[in-house]
């Protein structure tokens, strides 16, 4: 069963111990042909941040779309906007500095952004049999300047900062694998992604 959820990740180098990277906020990873895949935890954080009491609102407003991957699993991803020949994340905000330099800012940063974005440039190979992960180095974008940084990042520290979200995604991957094993259709996958956020119940009054 190994690799059914991994896609085309075999070619990327494994990260052991440390890696070098520093985000320059260029915004390149938020534009172009990027695919920002989401898990249920991502959907809830995004919906709560936007004031939605149900994750369905993300799909209704066309911020997120449900798409079938190469392995047959239906998964949500952010739906990029189009402007002429440009494609960009709907949560990208560009800021123009006094020096004329453009800075790419995320409206969801830091508490509500997708796990895949928070972990970048770390990606992972998930083994369905052992339910274990190998962490790999994946360029956030082909022209990402951050990969040339000399700043050392410790893998352990990065994972510890996101341990709760990673554990949530582990459970999500296991559920996906179960649905794939049962050859489930789209409605079964949708149940993972359409749910109340509890926002309205938690609001005073």
Short mmCIF file of C-alpha atoms in Angstrom, two decimals:
data_model
loop_
_atom_site.label_atom_id
_atom_site.label_comp_id
_atom_site.label_asym_id
_atom_site.label_seq_id
_atom_site.Cartn_x
_atom_site.Cartn_y
_atom_site.Cartn_z
CA UNK A 1 0.00 0.00 0.00
CA UNK A 2 3.03 2.24 0.29
CA UNK A 3 2.86 5.28 -1.92
CA UNK A 4 -0.84 5.40 -2.72
CA UNK A 5 -1.14 8.81 -1.11
CA UNK A 6 2.32 9.99 -2.00
CA UNK A 7 1.89 11.11 -5.60
CA UNK A 8 5.14 12.09 -7.31
CA UNK A 9 7.28 12.51 -4.20
CA UNK A 10 9.79 9.70 -4.63
CA UNK A 11 12.37 11.87 -6.40
CA UNK A 12 12.76 14.47 -3.64
CA UNK A 13 15.67 14.21 -1.16
CA UNK A 14 14.93 13.10 2.38
CA UNK A 15 15.53 15.58 5.20
CA UNK A 16 17.37 14.15 8.19
CA UNK A 17 18.26 16.40 11.08
CA UNK A 18 18.42 19.79 9.39
CA UNK A 19 17.86 21.72 6.18
CA UNK A 20 18.65 25.21 4.87
CA UNK A 21 15.83 27.60 4.08
CA UNK A 22 14.52 31.08 4.86
CA UNK A 23 11.29 32.51 3.48
CA UNK A 24 11.87 35.82 1.68
CA UNK A 25 8.13 36.51 1.27
CA UNK A 26 8.52 36.69 -2.49
CA UNK A 27 5.06 35.20 -3.05
CA UNK A 28 6.25 32.87 -5.81
CA UNK A 29 4.80 29.81 -4.08
CA UNK A 30 1.40 31.54 -4.00
CA UNK A 31 1.17 31.96 -7.77
CA UNK A 32 1.31 29.94 -10.96
CA UNK A 33 0.48 26.25 -11.20
CA UNK A 34 0.80 25.45 -7.50
CA UNK A 35 -1.57 22.95 -5.92
CA UNK A 36 -2.26 23.73 -2.26
CA UNK A 37 -3.86 20.56 -0.89
CA UNK A 38 -5.84 20.80 2.33
CA UNK A 39 -6.89 18.54 5.18
CA UNK A 40 -9.99 18.87 7.41
CA UNK A 41 -8.02 20.78 10.06
CA UNK A 42 -6.97 23.33 7.43
CA UNK A 43 -10.58 23.75 6.35
CA UNK A 44 -11.74 24.41 9.91
CA UNK A 45 -9.00 26.95 10.64
CA UNK A 46 -9.67 28.79 7.40
CA UNK A 47 -13.44 28.81 7.90
CA UNK A 48 -13.18 30.04 11.49
CA UNK A 49 -10.77 32.80 10.44
CA UNK A 50 -13.26 33.97 7.81
CA UNK A 51 -16.19 33.78 10.22
CA UNK A 52 -17.94 30.79 8.64
CA UNK A 53 -19.85 28.36 10.85
CA UNK A 54 -19.63 25.60 8.22
CA UNK A 55 -16.76 24.56 5.97
CA UNK A 56 -19.19 24.26 3.05
CA UNK A 57 -19.01 28.04 2.77
CA UNK A 58 -15.39 27.75 1.56
CA UNK A 59 -16.57 25.63 -1.36
CA UNK A 60 -19.67 27.75 -2.03
CA UNK A 61 -17.57 30.90 -2.27
CA UNK A 62 -15.14 29.08 -4.57
CA UNK A 63 -12.17 29.53 -2.28
CA UNK A 64 -11.74 25.76 -2.18
CA UNK A 65 -12.55 23.04 -4.70
CA UNK A 66 -12.80 19.26 -4.36
CA UNK A 67 -10.55 17.45 -6.82
CA UNK A 68 -9.72 13.81 -7.47
CA UNK A 69 -6.00 13.08 -7.36
CA UNK A 70 -4.04 10.55 -9.36
CA UNK A 71 -4.49 7.95 -6.63
CA UNK A 72 -8.28 8.28 -6.79
CA UNK A 73 -8.70 10.13 -3.49
CA UNK A 74 -10.95 13.18 -3.49
CA UNK A 75 -9.19 16.03 -1.70
CA UNK A 76 -9.83 19.76 -1.24
CA UNK A 77 -7.40 22.33 -2.56
CA UNK A 78 -7.33 26.10 -2.68
CA UNK A 79 -8.82 27.41 -5.92
CA UNK A 80 -6.44 29.99 -7.37
CA UNK A 81 -7.85 33.13 -8.93
CA UNK A 82 -7.22 34.17 -12.52
CA UNK A 83 -6.36 37.63 -13.78
CA UNK A 84 -5.39 37.71 -17.44
CA UNK A 85 -2.50 35.21 -17.56
CA UNK A 86 -1.87 35.30 -13.83
CA UNK A 87 -2.95 32.64 -11.33
CA UNK A 88 -2.65 33.38 -7.63
CA UNK A 89 -3.91 32.28 -4.23
CA UNK A 90 -7.03 34.18 -3.08
CA UNK A 91 -5.32 34.73 0.28
CA UNK A 92 -2.23 36.40 -1.22
CA UNK A 93 -1.79 40.10 -0.50
CA UNK A 94 1.08 41.96 -2.10
CA UNK A 95 2.66 44.88 -0.28
CA UNK A 96 4.79 47.50 -2.05
CA UNK A 97 7.69 48.78 0.03
CA UNK A 98 9.25 52.23 -0.08
CA UNK A 99 12.10 50.77 -2.09
CA UNK A 100 9.65 49.52 -4.71
CA UNK A 101 10.07 45.89 -3.73
CA UNK A 102 6.95 43.72 -3.69
CA UNK A 103 6.38 41.53 -0.63
CA UNK A 104 3.98 38.60 -0.74
CA UNK A 105 1.88 38.36 2.41
CA UNK A 106 -0.62 35.66 3.43
CA UNK A 107 -3.96 36.68 4.93
CA UNK A 108 -4.02 33.38 6.83
CA UNK A 109 -0.55 33.75 8.37
CA UNK A 110 0.42 32.55 10.88
CA UNK A 111 -2.37 30.77 12.76
CA UNK A 112 -4.82 29.84 10.03
CA UNK A 113 -2.69 28.95 7.02
CA UNK A 114 -2.71 25.40 5.59
CA UNK A 115 -0.27 22.94 7.11
CA UNK A 116 1.38 22.34 3.73
CA UNK A 117 2.24 26.06 3.58
CA UNK A 118 3.42 26.27 7.18
CA UNK A 119 5.78 23.33 6.70
CA UNK A 120 7.24 24.42 3.35
CA UNK A 121 9.78 23.50 2.08
CA UNK A 122 9.13 20.27 3.98
CA UNK A 123 6.95 17.73 2.26
CA UNK A 124 6.37 14.17 3.29
CA UNK A 125 6.13 10.63 2.07
CA UNK A 126 3.48 8.80 4.09
CA UNK A 127 3.59 5.01 4.30
CA UNK A 128 0.07 3.60 4.52
CA UNK A 129 1.25 0.29 5.98
CA UNK A 130 3.29 1.70 8.86
CA UNK A 131 1.49 5.06 9.05
CA UNK A 132 4.93 6.67 9.33
CA UNK A 133 6.33 9.64 7.45
CA UNK A 134 9.59 10.50 5.77
CA UNK A 135 10.24 14.21 5.50
CA UNK A 136 11.56 15.50 2.19
CA UNK A 137 12.81 18.79 0.77
CA UNK A 138 10.45 20.20 -1.86
CA UNK A 139 11.02 23.60 -3.42
CA UNK A 140 7.96 25.76 -2.64
CA UNK A 141 8.26 27.11 -6.19
CA UNK A 142 10.70 26.47 -9.05
CA UNK A 143 12.14 29.98 -8.66
CA UNK A 144 12.05 30.11 -4.84
CA UNK A 145 14.98 32.25 -3.59
CA UNK A 146 14.63 30.90 -0.05
CA UNK A 147 16.22 27.57 -0.95
CA UNK A 148 19.55 29.34 -1.46
CA UNK A 149 19.63 30.54 2.13
CA UNK A 150 22.42 29.60 4.52
CA UNK A 151 20.02 29.66 7.47
CA UNK A 152 19.89 26.25 9.15
CA UNK A 153 16.50 24.91 10.21
CA UNK A 154 16.25 21.94 12.56
CA UNK A 155 13.74 19.34 11.44
CA UNK A 156 12.82 18.43 15.01
CA UNK A 157 11.99 22.02 15.93
CA UNK A 158 9.86 22.53 12.83
CA UNK A 159 7.85 19.38 13.49
CA UNK A 160 7.40 20.24 17.17
CA UNK A 161 5.88 23.61 16.26
CA UNK A 162 3.21 21.82 14.26
CA UNK A 163 2.89 18.54 16.14
CA UNK A 164 -0.87 18.85 16.74
CA UNK A 165 -1.65 19.67 13.11
CA UNK A 166 0.62 16.86 11.90
CA UNK A 167 -1.13 14.34 14.14
CA UNK A 168 -4.49 15.51 12.79
CA UNK A 169 -3.23 14.99 9.25
CA UNK A 170 -1.94 11.52 10.14
CA UNK A 171 -5.47 10.54 11.14
CA UNK A 172 -6.79 12.12 7.96
CA UNK A 173 -4.38 10.12 5.79
CA UNK A 174 -5.47 6.92 7.53
CA UNK A 175 -9.12 7.73 6.80
CA UNK A 176 -8.28 8.46 3.16
CA UNK A 177 -6.50 5.14 2.87
CA UNK A 178 -9.51 3.35 4.34
CA UNK A 179 -11.83 5.00 1.82
CA UNK A 180 -9.49 4.11 -1.03
CA UNK A 181 -9.35 0.52 0.16
CA UNK A 182 -13.14 0.37 0.10
CA UNK A 183 -13.20 1.97 -3.37
CA UNK A 184 -15.45 4.69 -2.00
CA UNK A 185 -17.11 7.25 -4.25
CA UNK A 186 -17.02 11.04 -3.93
CA UNK A 187 -19.90 11.38 -1.38
CA UNK A 188 -17.97 9.31 1.16
CA UNK A 189 -14.96 11.60 0.81
CA UNK A 190 -17.14 14.71 1.07
CA UNK A 191 -18.16 13.72 4.58
CA UNK A 192 -14.57 14.38 5.67
CA UNK A 193 -14.66 17.95 4.43
CA UNK A 194 -18.16 19.30 5.02
CA UNK A 195 -18.84 19.98 8.70
CA UNK A 196 -19.79 22.67 11.22
CA UNK A 197 -16.93 24.63 12.71
CA UNK A 198 -18.68 25.31 16.02
CA UNK A 199 -18.09 29.04 15.53
CA UNK A 200 -21.71 30.09 15.98
CA UNK A 201 -22.18 27.91 19.06
CA UNK A 202 -19.08 29.45 20.66
CA UNK A 203 -20.11 33.04 19.96
CA UNK A 204 -21.52 34.94 22.97
CA UNK A 205 -25.22 35.64 22.91
#
